[in-house]
CSV table of C-alpha atoms and ligand atoms in Angstrom, one decimal:
chain,number,residue,atom,x,y,z
A,1,MET,CA,188.6,133.5,85.7
A,2,GLY,CA,185.3,131.4,85.7
A,3,ALA,CA,185.0,128.1,87.5
A,4,PRO,CA,185.5,124.9,85.5
A,5,ALA,CA,182.3,123.8,83.7
A,6,SER,CA,181.8,120.8,85.8
A,7,LEU,CA,181.8,122.9,89.0
A,8,GLU,CA,179.3,125.3,87.4
A,9,ASP,CA,177.1,122.3,86.6
A,10,GLN,CA,177.3,121.2,90.2
A,11,VAL,CA,176.5,124.7,91.5
A,12,LEU,CA,173.4,124.7,89.3
A,13,GLU,CA,172.3,121.3,90.5
A,14,VAL,CA,172.8,122.1,94.2
A,15,GLY,CA,171.1,125.5,93.7
A,16,ARG,CA,168.1,124.1,92.0
A,17,ASP,CA,167.8,121.4,94.6
A,18,LEU,CA,167.9,123.9,97.4
A,19,ALA,CA,165.4,126.2,95.6
A,20,ALA,CA,163.0,123.2,95.3
A,21,ALA,CA,163.3,122.7,99.1
A,22,LEU,CA,162.5,126.3,100.0
A,23,PRO,CA,159.2,126.6,101.8
A,24,SER,CA,156.5,128.3,99.8
A,25,ALA,CA,155.4,131.9,100.8
A,26,ALA,CA,151.9,130.6,101.5
A,27,ARG,CA,153.2,128.8,104.6
A,28,ARG,CA,154.2,132.2,106.1
A,29,PRO,CA,151.4,134.6,105.6
A,30,LEU,CA,152.7,137.1,108.2
A,31,ARG,CA,156.1,137.1,106.6
A,32,ALA,CA,154.6,137.9,103.2
A,33,LEU,CA,153.1,141.1,104.8
A,34,ASP,CA,156.5,142.1,106.2
A,35,ASP,CA,158.0,141.5,102.8
A,36,ARG,CA,155.3,143.7,101.3
A,37,ALA,CA,156.3,146.5,103.8
A,38,MET,CA,159.9,146.0,102.9
A,39,ASP,CA,159.1,146.1,99.2
A,40,LEU,CA,157.3,149.5,99.7
A,41,ALA,CA,160.5,150.8,101.4
A,42,THR,CA,162.8,149.5,98.6
A,43,GLN,CA,160.9,151.3,95.9
A,44,ASP,CA,161.3,154.7,97.5
A,45,ALA,CA,164.7,155.9,98.7
A,46,GLU,CA,163.3,158.9,100.6
A,47,LEU,CA,160.7,156.7,102.4
A,48,ARG,CA,163.4,154.2,103.2
A,49,ALA,CA,165.6,156.9,104.8
A,50,ALA,CA,162.6,158.3,106.8
A,51,LEU,CA,161.7,154.8,108.1
A,52,PHE,CA,165.3,154.1,109.2
A,53,ARG,CA,165.4,157.4,111.0
A,54,PHE,CA,162.1,156.5,112.7
A,55,VAL,CA,163.3,153.1,113.8
A,56,ASP,CA,166.3,154.8,115.3
A,57,VAL,CA,164.3,157.0,117.6
A,58,VAL,CA,161.7,154.4,118.7
A,59,PRO,CA,163.5,153.3,121.9
A,60,ALA,CA,163.8,156.9,123.0
A,61,CYS,CA,160.1,157.7,122.5
A,62,ARG,CA,158.1,158.4,125.7
A,63,GLY,CA,154.8,157.1,124.5
A,64,VAL,CA,152.5,156.5,121.6
A,65,ASP,CA,151.8,160.2,121.0
A,66,ASP,CA,155.5,160.8,120.8
A,67,LEU,CA,156.0,157.9,118.4
A,68,ALA,CA,153.3,159.2,116.1
A,69,ARG,CA,154.8,162.7,116.2
A,70,HIS,CA,158.1,161.4,115.1
A,71,LEU,CA,156.7,159.1,112.5
A,72,THR,CA,154.6,161.8,110.8
A,73,SER,CA,157.4,164.3,111.0
A,74,PHE,CA,159.8,161.9,109.3
A,75,LEU,CA,157.2,160.9,106.7
A,76,GLY,CA,156.3,164.5,106.2
A,77,GLU,CA,159.7,164.9,104.6
A,78,VAL,CA,158.9,162.3,102.0
A,79,GLY,CA,157.7,163.9,98.7
A,80,ASP,CA,154.9,161.6,97.3
A,81,HIS,CA,153.3,159.2,99.8
A,82,PRO,CA,152.3,155.7,98.7
A,83,PRO,CA,148.5,155.2,99.5
A,84,PRO,CA,149.1,153.4,102.9
A,85,ILE,CA,151.4,156.2,104.1
A,86,ALA,CA,149.0,158.9,102.8
A,87,ALA,CA,146.2,157.4,104.9
A,88,ALA,CA,148.5,157.4,108.0
A,89,MET,CA,149.3,161.1,107.4
A,90,ARG,CA,145.6,162.0,107.2
A,91,VAL,CA,144.7,160.5,110.6
A,92,SER,CA,147.7,162.2,112.3
A,93,GLY,CA,145.8,165.5,112.4
A,94,THR,CA,143.9,164.7,115.7
A,95,LYS,CA,145.1,163.6,119.1
A,96,ALA,CA,143.0,160.4,118.8
A,97,GLY,CA,144.4,159.7,115.3
A,98,ARG,CA,147.9,160.3,116.5
A,99,ALA,CA,147.4,157.8,119.4
A,100,ALA,CA,146.0,155.2,117.0
A,101,LEU,CA,148.9,155.8,114.6
A,102,GLY,CA,151.5,155.7,117.4
A,103,THR,CA,150.1,152.4,118.7
A,104,ALA,CA,150.1,150.9,115.3
A,105,ALA,CA,153.6,152.2,114.6
A,106,ALA,CA,155.0,150.8,117.8
A,107,ALA,CA,153.4,147.5,117.2
A,108,GLY,CA,154.9,147.4,113.7
A,109,VAL,CA,158.4,148.1,114.9
A,110,ARG,CA,158.0,145.5,117.7
A,111,HIS,CA,156.7,142.9,115.1
A,112,MET,CA,159.6,143.6,112.8
A,113,ALA,CA,162.0,143.3,115.7
A,114,HIS,CA,160.6,139.9,116.7
A,115,ARG,CA,161.3,138.7,113.2
A,116,PHE,CA,165.0,139.3,113.8
A,117,ILE,CA,165.4,139.1,117.6
A,118,VAL,CA,164.5,135.8,119.3
A,119,GLY,CA,163.9,137.0,122.9
A,120,GLU,CA,164.9,139.5,125.5
A,121,THR,CA,167.1,137.1,127.4
A,122,PRO,CA,168.6,133.7,126.6
A,123,GLU,CA,166.1,132.1,129.0
A,124,ARG,CA,163.2,133.6,126.9
A,125,ALA,CA,165.0,132.5,123.7
A,126,ALA,CA,165.1,128.8,125.0
A,127,LYS,CA,161.9,127.8,123.2
A,128,VAL,CA,163.2,129.0,119.8
A,129,ILE,CA,166.7,127.4,120.3
A,130,THR,CA,165.1,124.1,121.4
A,131,GLY,CA,162.6,124.2,118.5
A,132,LEU,CA,165.4,124.7,116.0
A,133,TRP,CA,167.6,122.0,117.5
A,134,ASP,CA,164.6,119.6,117.2
A,135,ARG,CA,164.4,120.4,113.5
A,136,GLY,CA,168.1,119.7,113.0
A,137,ILE,CA,169.3,123.3,113.2
A,138,ALA,CA,172.1,124.6,115.4
A,139,THR,CA,172.3,128.2,116.7
A,140,SER,CA,174.7,130.9,117.7
A,141,VAL,CA,173.3,133.4,120.2
A,142,ASP,CA,174.3,137.0,119.9
A,143,LEU,CA,173.7,139.3,122.8
A,144,LEU,CA,172.6,142.6,121.3
A,145,GLY,CA,174.5,145.7,122.3
A,146,GLU,CA,177.6,147.2,120.6
A,147,ALA,CA,180.0,150.2,120.9
A,148,THR,CA,180.0,150.7,124.7
A,149,VAL,CA,180.9,154.1,125.9
A,150,THR,CA,182.0,153.5,129.5
A,151,ARG,CA,183.9,150.7,131.4
A,152,ALA,CA,180.7,150.0,133.5
A,153,GLU,CA,178.8,149.3,130.2
A,154,ALA,CA,181.6,147.0,129.1
A,155,ASP,CA,181.6,145.2,132.4
A,156,ALA,CA,177.8,144.8,132.2
A,157,TYR,CA,178.0,143.4,128.7
A,158,ALA,CA,180.8,140.9,129.8
A,159,ALA,CA,178.6,139.9,132.7
A,160,ARG,CA,175.6,139.3,130.4
A,161,CYS,CA,177.8,137.2,128.2
A,162,ALA,CA,179.0,135.1,131.1
A,163,ALA,CA,175.4,134.6,132.3
A,164,ALA,CA,174.3,133.7,128.8
A,165,LEU,CA,176.9,131.0,128.6
A,166,ASP,CA,175.5,129.5,131.9
A,167,ALA,CA,171.9,129.9,130.7
A,168,LEU,CA,172.7,128.4,127.3
A,169,HIS,CA,174.5,125.5,128.9
A,170,ARG,CA,171.3,124.8,130.9
A,171,VAL,CA,169.1,125.0,127.7
A,172,HIS,CA,171.3,122.7,125.7
A,173,ALA,CA,172.2,120.1,128.4
A,174,PRO,CA,168.9,118.1,128.1
A,175,LEU,CA,168.6,118.3,124.3
A,176,PRO,CA,168.7,114.9,122.5
A,177,ALA,CA,172.0,114.0,120.7
A,178,ARG,CA,172.2,115.1,117.1
A,179,SER,CA,175.3,113.7,115.5
A,180,ALA,CA,175.0,115.9,112.4
A,181,LEU,CA,175.2,119.0,114.5
A,182,GLU,CA,177.8,117.8,117.0
A,183,GLN,CA,180.5,116.1,115.0
A,184,ASP,CA,182.5,116.7,111.8
A,185,GLY,CA,185.7,115.1,110.4
A,186,LEU,CA,187.8,117.2,112.8
A,187,GLY,CA,186.0,116.1,116.0
A,188,PRO,CA,183.2,117.2,118.3
A,189,ILE,CA,181.4,120.5,117.7
A,190,ALA,CA,180.2,122.5,120.8
A,191,ARG,CA,176.4,122.7,121.3
A,192,VAL,CA,176.5,126.1,123.0
A,193,ASN,CA,177.7,128.8,120.6
A,194,LEU,CA,177.9,132.4,121.7
A,195,SER,CA,178.8,135.3,119.4
A,196,VAL,CA,180.3,138.4,121.0
A,197,LYS,CA,181.4,141.9,119.8
A,198,VAL,CA,184.8,143.4,121.0
A,199,SER,CA,183.4,146.9,120.7
A,200,ALA,CA,181.0,146.0,123.5
A,201,LEU,CA,183.8,144.6,125.6
A,202,THR,CA,185.7,147.9,125.8
A,203,PRO,CA,185.0,151.6,125.4
A,204,LEU,CA,188.6,152.1,124.3
A,205,LEU,CA,188.6,150.5,120.9
A,206,LYS,CA,189.9,153.4,118.8
A,207,PRO,CA,191.8,153.1,115.6
A,208,GLU,CA,194.4,155.7,116.7
A,209,ALA,CA,195.3,153.7,119.9
A,210,PRO,CA,194.6,150.0,119.2
A,211,GLU,CA,196.8,148.7,121.9
A,212,LEU,CA,194.8,150.5,124.6
A,213,GLY,CA,191.5,149.0,123.4
A,214,LYS,CA,193.0,145.5,122.9
A,215,ARG,CA,194.5,145.5,126.5
A,216,ASP,CA,191.2,146.7,128.0
A,217,ALA,CA,189.1,144.2,126.0
A,218,ALA,CA,191.6,141.3,126.7
A,219,THR,CA,190.8,141.1,130.4
A,220,ARG,CA,187.0,140.7,129.7
A,221,LEU,CA,187.5,138.4,126.7
A,222,ARG,CA,190.0,136.2,128.6
A,223,ASP,CA,187.4,135.6,131.3
A,224,LEU,CA,184.8,134.7,128.7
A,225,LEU,CA,187.2,132.3,127.0
A,226,ARG,CA,187.9,130.6,130.3
A,227,ARG,CA,184.2,130.2,131.0
A,228,ALA,CA,183.6,128.8,127.5
A,229,ARG,CA,186.5,126.4,127.8
A,230,ASP,CA,185.3,125.1,131.2
A,231,GLN,CA,181.8,124.6,129.8
A,232,GLY,CA,182.8,123.1,126.5
A,233,ALA,CA,181.1,126.0,124.6
A,234,HIS,CA,182.2,127.8,121.4
A,235,LEU,CA,183.0,131.5,121.6
A,236,HIS,CA,182.8,133.4,118.3
A,237,VAL,CA,184.0,137.0,117.9
A,238,ASP,CA,182.0,139.0,115.3
A,239,MET,CA,183.7,141.5,113.0
A,240,GLU,CA,182.5,145.1,112.8
A,241,SER,CA,183.7,148.1,110.8
A,242,LEU,CA,187.2,148.2,109.2
A,243,ASP,CA,188.6,150.6,111.8
A,244,SER,CA,188.6,147.9,114.4
A,245,ARG,CA,189.4,144.9,112.3
A,246,GLU,CA,193.1,144.7,113.0
A,247,ALA,CA,192.8,145.2,116.7
A,248,VAL,CA,190.0,142.6,116.9
A,249,THR,CA,191.9,140.0,114.8
A,250,ASP,CA,195.2,140.5,116.7
A,251,LEU,CA,193.4,140.4,120.0
A,252,VAL,CA,191.7,137.1,119.3
A,253,LEU,CA,194.6,135.4,117.7
A,254,GLU,CA,197.0,136.5,120.5
A,255,LEU,CA,194.7,135.2,123.2
A,256,LEU,CA,194.0,131.9,121.5
A,257,ALA,CA,197.8,131.3,121.2
A,258,GLU,CA,198.2,131.7,124.9
A,259,PRO,CA,199.1,128.4,126.6
A,260,GLU,CA,196.1,128.5,128.9
A,261,PHE,CA,193.8,128.2,125.9
A,262,ALA,CA,195.7,125.4,124.1
A,263,GLU,CA,193.0,122.9,125.2
A,264,GLY,CA,190.0,125.2,124.6
A,265,PRO,CA,187.7,126.7,124.1
A,266,SER,CA,186.6,126.2,120.5
A,267,ALA,CA,186.7,129.7,119.0
A,268,GLY,CA,186.3,131.6,115.8
A,269,VAL,CA,186.7,134.8,113.9
A,270,VAL,CA,185.0,136.5,110.9
A,271,LEU,CA,186.3,137.2,107.4
A,272,GLN,CA,184.6,139.9,105.4
A,273,ALA,CA,184.7,139.3,101.6
A,274,TYR,CA,183.7,142.9,100.6
A,275,LEU,CA,187.1,144.1,101.8
A,276,ARG,CA,189.6,144.3,98.9
A,277,ASP,CA,192.4,143.1,101.1
A,278,SER,CA,190.5,140.2,102.6
A,279,PRO,CA,192.6,137.5,100.8
A,280,ASP,CA,195.6,138.6,103.0
A,281,LEU,CA,193.6,138.1,106.2
A,282,ALA,CA,192.3,134.8,104.9
A,283,ARG,CA,195.9,133.5,104.3
A,284,ARG,CA,196.9,134.8,107.8
A,285,LEU,CA,194.0,132.8,109.4
A,286,VAL,CA,194.9,129.7,107.5
A,287,ARG,CA,198.5,130.0,108.6
A,288,PHE,CA,197.4,130.6,112.2
A,289,ALA,CA,195.2,127.5,112.2
A,290,GLY,CA,198.0,125.4,110.7
A,291,GLU,CA,200.8,126.6,113.0
A,292,THR,CA,199.1,127.1,116.4
A,293,GLN,CA,198.9,124.0,118.5
A,294,ARG,CA,195.4,124.0,119.8
A,295,ALA,CA,193.0,121.2,120.6
A,296,HIS,CA,190.1,122.9,118.7
A,297,PRO,CA,190.2,123.9,115.0
A,298,LEU,CA,189.8,127.6,114.3
A,299,LEU,CA,186.3,128.4,113.0
A,300,VAL,CA,186.3,131.0,110.2
A,301,ARG,CA,182.9,132.5,109.4
A,302,LEU,CA,183.0,133.9,105.9
A,303,VAL,CA,180.6,136.8,105.3
A,304,LYS,CA,180.3,139.6,102.7
A,305,GLY,CA,180.2,142.3,105.4
A,306,ALA,CA,177.5,144.3,107.0
A,307,TYR,CA,179.0,147.8,107.1
A,308,TRP,CA,179.2,148.6,103.4
A,309,ASP,CA,177.4,151.9,103.5
A,310,HIS,CA,179.5,153.0,106.5
A,311,GLU,CA,182.8,152.0,104.9
A,312,VAL,CA,182.0,153.9,101.7
A,313,VAL,CA,180.8,157.1,103.4
A,314,GLU,CA,183.8,157.1,105.8
A,315,ALA,CA,186.3,156.7,103.0
A,316,ARG,CA,184.6,159.4,100.9
A,317,GLN,CA,184.5,161.8,103.8
A,318,HIS,CA,188.3,161.5,104.3
A,319,GLY,CA,189.1,161.4,100.6
A,320,TRP,CA,190.4,157.8,100.9
A,321,SER,CA,189.9,155.2,98.2
A,322,GLU,CA,187.2,152.8,99.3
A,323,PRO,CA,188.5,149.7,101.1
A,324,VAL,CA,185.4,147.7,100.0
A,325,PHE,CA,184.5,146.6,96.5
A,326,THR,CA,182.0,149.0,95.0
A,327,VAL,CA,180.4,146.6,92.5
A,328,LYS,CA,178.3,144.0,94.2
A,329,ALA,CA,179.4,141.2,91.8
A,330,GLN,CA,183.0,141.8,92.9
A,331,SER,CA,182.1,141.1,96.5
A,332,ASP,CA,180.2,138.0,95.4
A,333,ALA,CA,183.2,136.8,93.3
A,334,ASN,CA,185.6,137.4,96.1
A,335,PHE,CA,183.3,135.5,98.5
A,336,GLU,CA,183.6,132.5,96.1
A,337,ALA,CA,187.4,132.8,95.9
A,338,LEU,CA,187.7,132.9,99.7
A,339,THR,CA,185.3,130.0,100.0
A,340,ARG,CA,187.6,128.0,97.8
A,341,LEU,CA,190.7,129.2,99.7
A,342,LEU,CA,189.2,128.1,103.1
A,343,LEU,CA,187.9,124.8,101.8
A,344,GLU,CA,191.2,124.0,100.1
A,345,ALA,CA,193.0,124.6,103.3
A,346,ARG,CA,190.6,122.3,105.1
A,347,ALA,CA,190.9,119.6,102.3
A,348,ALA,CA,194.7,119.9,102.7
A,349,GLY,CA,194.4,118.9,106.4
A,350,THR,CA,194.6,122.3,108.1
A,351,PRO,CA,192.6,122.3,111.4
A,352,LEU,CA,190.2,124.9,110.2
A,353,ARG,CA,186.4,124.9,110.1
A,354,PRO,CA,185.0,127.1,107.3
A,355,ALA,CA,181.5,128.4,108.0
A,356,ILE,CA,179.9,130.0,105.0
A,357,ALA,CA,177.4,132.6,106.1
A,358,SER,CA,175.1,133.9,103.4
A,359,HIS,CA,171.5,134.1,102.3
A,360,ASN,CA,172.5,134.1,98.7
A,361,LEU,CA,171.5,130.8,97.0
A,362,ARG,CA,174.3,131.2,94.5
A,363,SER,CA,177.0,131.8,97.2
A,364,VAL,CA,175.7,128.9,99.3
A,365,ALA,CA,175.3,126.5,96.3
A,366,HIS,CA,178.8,127.4,95.2
A,367,ALA,CA,180.2,126.5,98.7
A,368,VAL,CA,178.5,123.1,98.8
A,369,ALA,CA,179.5,122.2,95.2
A,370,CYS,CA,183.1,123.4,95.8
A,371,SER,CA,183.4,121.4,99.0
A,372,ARG,CA,182.2,118.3,97.3
A,373,ALA,CA,184.5,118.8,94.3
A,374,LEU,CA,187.4,119.0,96.7
A,375,GLY,CA,186.5,115.6,98.1
A,376,LEU,CA,185.2,116.9,101.5
A,377,ASP,CA,182.3,115.4,103.2
A,378,ASP,CA,179.1,117.5,103.6
A,379,GLN,CA,179.6,117.4,107.4
A,380,ASP,CA,182.9,119.2,107.0
A,381,LEU,CA,181.1,122.4,105.8
A,382,GLU,CA,179.0,124.6,108.0
A,383,LEU,CA,176.4,127.0,106.6
A,384,GLN,CA,175.1,129.9,108.6
A,385,VAL,CA,172.1,132.3,108.3
A,386,LEU,CA,170.6,135.1,110.2
A,387,ARG,CA,167.4,134.7,112.0
A,388,GLY,CA,164.6,136.5,110.2
A,389,LEU,CA,166.5,136.8,106.9
A,390,GLY,CA,167.6,133.2,106.3
A,391,ASP,CA,164.7,131.2,107.8
A,392,ASP,CA,163.6,129.7,104.5
A,393,LEU,CA,167.1,128.9,103.4
A,394,GLN,CA,167.8,127.4,106.8
A,395,ASP,CA,164.9,125.0,106.4
A,396,ALA,CA,165.9,124.0,102.9
A,397,LEU,CA,169.5,123.3,104.0
A,398,ALA,CA,168.4,121.3,107.0
A,399,THR,CA,165.9,119.3,104.8
A,400,ARG,CA,168.8,118.4,102.5
A,401,GLY,CA,170.9,117.2,105.5
A,402,LEU,CA,173.4,120.0,105.4
A,403,ARG,CA,174.7,121.5,108.7
A,404,VAL,CA,173.2,124.9,109.3
A,405,ARG,CA,173.6,127.3,112.2
A,406,THR,CA,171.2,130.2,112.7
A,407,TYR,CA,172.5,133.4,114.3
A,408,CYS,CA,170.0,134.3,116.9
A,409,PRO,CA,170.2,137.8,118.4
A,410,VAL,CA,168.9,138.2,122.0
A,411,GLY,CA,168.2,141.4,123.8
A,412,ASP,CA,165.7,144.2,124.2
A,413,LEU,CA,164.5,146.6,121.5
A,414,VAL,CA,166.7,149.5,122.6
A,415,ALA,CA,169.9,147.3,122.4
A,416,GLY,CA,168.6,145.8,119.2
A,417,MET,CA,167.9,149.0,117.2
A,418,ALA,CA,171.3,149.3,115.5
A,419,TYR,CA,171.1,145.6,114.5
A,420,LEU,CA,167.5,146.0,113.3
A,421,VAL,CA,168.5,148.9,111.1
A,422,ARG,CA,171.3,147.0,109.5
A,423,ARG,CA,169.0,144.1,108.8
A,424,LEU,CA,166.3,146.4,107.3
A,425,LEU,CA,169.0,148.1,105.2
A,426,GLU,CA,170.0,144.7,103.9
A,427,GLY,CA,166.4,143.5,103.4
A,428,THR,CA,165.5,146.7,101.4
A,429,SER,CA,168.7,147.1,99.3
A,430,ASN,CA,168.0,146.8,95.6
A,431,GLU,CA,171.2,144.9,95.1
A,432,SER,CA,170.6,142.2,97.7
A,433,PHE,CA,170.0,138.7,96.7
A,434,LEU,CA,166.9,138.4,98.8
A,435,HIS,CA,165.4,141.4,97.1
A,436,GLU,CA,166.2,140.1,93.6
A,437,ARG,CA,164.6,136.8,94.5
A,438,ALA,CA,161.5,138.4,95.9
A,439,SER,CA,161.2,140.5,92.8
A,440,GLY,CA,160.9,137.4,90.6
A,441,VAL,CA,164.4,137.2,88.9
A,442,PRO,CA,164.4,133.7,87.3
A,443,LEU,CA,166.3,131.0,89.3
A,444,ASP,CA,168.9,130.3,86.7
A,445,GLU,CA,169.8,134.0,86.6
A,446,LEU,CA,170.1,134.0,90.4
A,447,LEU,CA,172.4,131.0,90.2
A,448,ALA,CA,174.6,132.5,87.4
A,449,PRO,CA,178.3,133.1,88.3
A,450,PRO,CA,178.9,136.7,89.6
A,451,ALA,CA,180.0,138.9,86.7
B,1,FAD,C1,175.4,134.0,110.4
B,1,FAD,C2,175.8,135.3,109.9
B,1,FAD,C3,176.7,136.1,110.7
B,1,FAD,C4,177.2,137.3,110.3
B,1,FAD,N1,178.1,138.0,111.0
B,1,FAD,C5,178.6,139.1,110.5
B,1,FAD,C6,179.8,139.8,111.1
B,1,FAD,O1,180.3,139.3,112.2
B,1,FAD,N2,180.2,140.9,110.6
B,1,FAD,C7,179.7,141.4,109.4
B,1,FAD,O2,180.2,142.4,108.9
B,1,FAD,N3,178.7,140.8,108.8
B,1,FAD,C8,178.1,139.7,109.3
B,1,FAD,N4,177.1,139.1,108.7
B,1,FAD,C9,176.3,139.9,107.6
B,1,FAD,C10,176.9,139.7,106.2
B,1,FAD,O3,178.1,140.3,106.2
B,1,FAD,C11,176.0,140.2,105.1
B,1,FAD,O4,175.7,141.5,105.4
B,1,FAD,C12,174.7,139.5,104.9
B,1,FAD,O5,174.8,138.1,105.1
B,1,FAD,C13,174.2,139.8,103.4
B,1,FAD,O6,175.1,139.1,102.5
B,1,FAD,P1,174.4,137.8,101.7
B,1,FAD,O7,175.5,137.1,101.1
B,1,FAD,O8,173.5,137.1,102.6
B,1,FAD,O9,173.5,138.6,100.6
B,1,FAD,P2,173.8,139.2,99.2
B,1,FAD,O10,172.6,140.0,98.9
B,1,FAD,O11,174.4,138.3,98.2
B,1,FAD,O12,175.0,140.3,99.5
B,1,FAD,C14,174.8,141.5,100.1
B,1,FAD,C15,176.1,142.0,100.5
B,1,FAD,O13,176.9,142.4,99.4
B,1,FAD,C16,177.8,143.5,99.7
B,1,FAD,N5,177.4,144.6,98.8
B,1,FAD,C17,176.2,145.2,98.7
B,1,FAD,N6,176.3,146.2,97.8
B,1,FAD,C18,177.5,146.2,97.3
B,1,FAD,C19,178.2,147.0,96.3
B,1,FAD,N7,177.6,148.0,95.6
B,1,FAD,N8,179.5,146.7,96.0
B,1,FAD,C20,180.2,145.7,96.7
B,1,FAD,N9,179.6,145.0,97.6
B,1,FAD,C21,178.3,145.2,97.9
B,1,FAD,C22,177.5,143.8,101.2
B,1,FAD,O14,178.5,143.2,101.9
B,1,FAD,C23,176.1,143.3,101.4
B,1,FAD,O15,175.9,143.0,102.8
B,1,FAD,C24,176.6,137.9,109.1
B,1,FAD,C25,175.8,137.1,108.3
B,1,FAD,C26,175.4,135.9,108.7
B,1,FAD,C27,174.4,135.1,107.8
């Protein structure tokens, strides 16, 4: 069922206004080069696959010669080379050529990584965080690293998270007050916002034994919740692939309902709209927010979902029906339905903070228009983007006085490789909004309702 005409008009108006506020490509010449490289990869599926495999092995490479060997061997499997790649292949025949190629390749990967990763440590990310705050943009810091294998790794990740909370507290304490980022109709909003992954807090998160993983992660997550509460920080739990969704959701909601966390911290979970059964989880979250006596509203970050390829492959391997929508427009339409569901709960007085996380101008414009149509104030809606993919949108939203939070990954290249590959996959997917926009699809087509 389509939205009423007046809401559609509003979506168009908000979307056109945001589009007018997007910075022009000329202001970011280096970004245009990256986009060109991404474009090359989008046009050629084999090249795309080869580059992803290369990015995966970069951290394990012993030196530039090794890097060049891997790069040329992956690229060697690609049928026809576009001219820049053919030139690279030609120089790889000599040791000196391989060294030059390896150095260039390593620099390229590092450059790409810096687009998405703000620093190796929270201290090194301080300049970016402070700069964004000065421009009216809040952040959520994500410590890179996922899927730990041993308890020692999980302990180390938990310790890094605890240290990050302390460091972020020091970074944010001297920042000037910004009421638009620190207050909404439900009360104060924490300055420090840390995103964590449960798969990094325990090596035991297995679908066949969810209780074991939950119990093991609970001890580490409980400590982080205590620390966040004592410092007045927000702790957000990211969502990963479907096989851990139930354990992660149960774990977070059970801990937040414990009496010791009634007064804090502010905390949140993630809802993935590409999952066919996501409306059930959305209703559960709304019920939890309404029924659980907590001093802080539950923050629900609505996303489409970053593990689409994984979920499809996994289901097909087992002969299961796909748990995700397989037509992109269905994910987009469900995203809008869930946006409305969360905003309606908020408008009805449920202590819940919807955070709409998307780089899709249509999805974002729909959220803003829907929120206004429900009589909510703009400050009651949070919009979120990823560093590196949503920089232009982030600036446009801040220019228009909307509250925007940028998700800023922190960590080294090795820890960041899985993250980087997911972002590259997104950036080079033919179906992604960003790709459609970059390929010149007219604005009103981009803003049309998902069909
Ligand atoms: C601040 C922030 C935090 C995030 N945190 C998480 C998180 O915790 N967990 C998580 O999983 N993701 C997370 N994401 C990533 C998010 O799920 C999306 O992958 C990403 O934002 C792209 O969606 P989009 O709306 O920006 O772009 P769009 O281009 O509009 O949508 C792309 C998305 O559509 C879906 N899709 C693609 N092809 C198809 C298809 N054929 N059929 C059906 N659906 C399809 C996929 O979900 C894909 O990511 C986060 C994103 C942001 C901005």
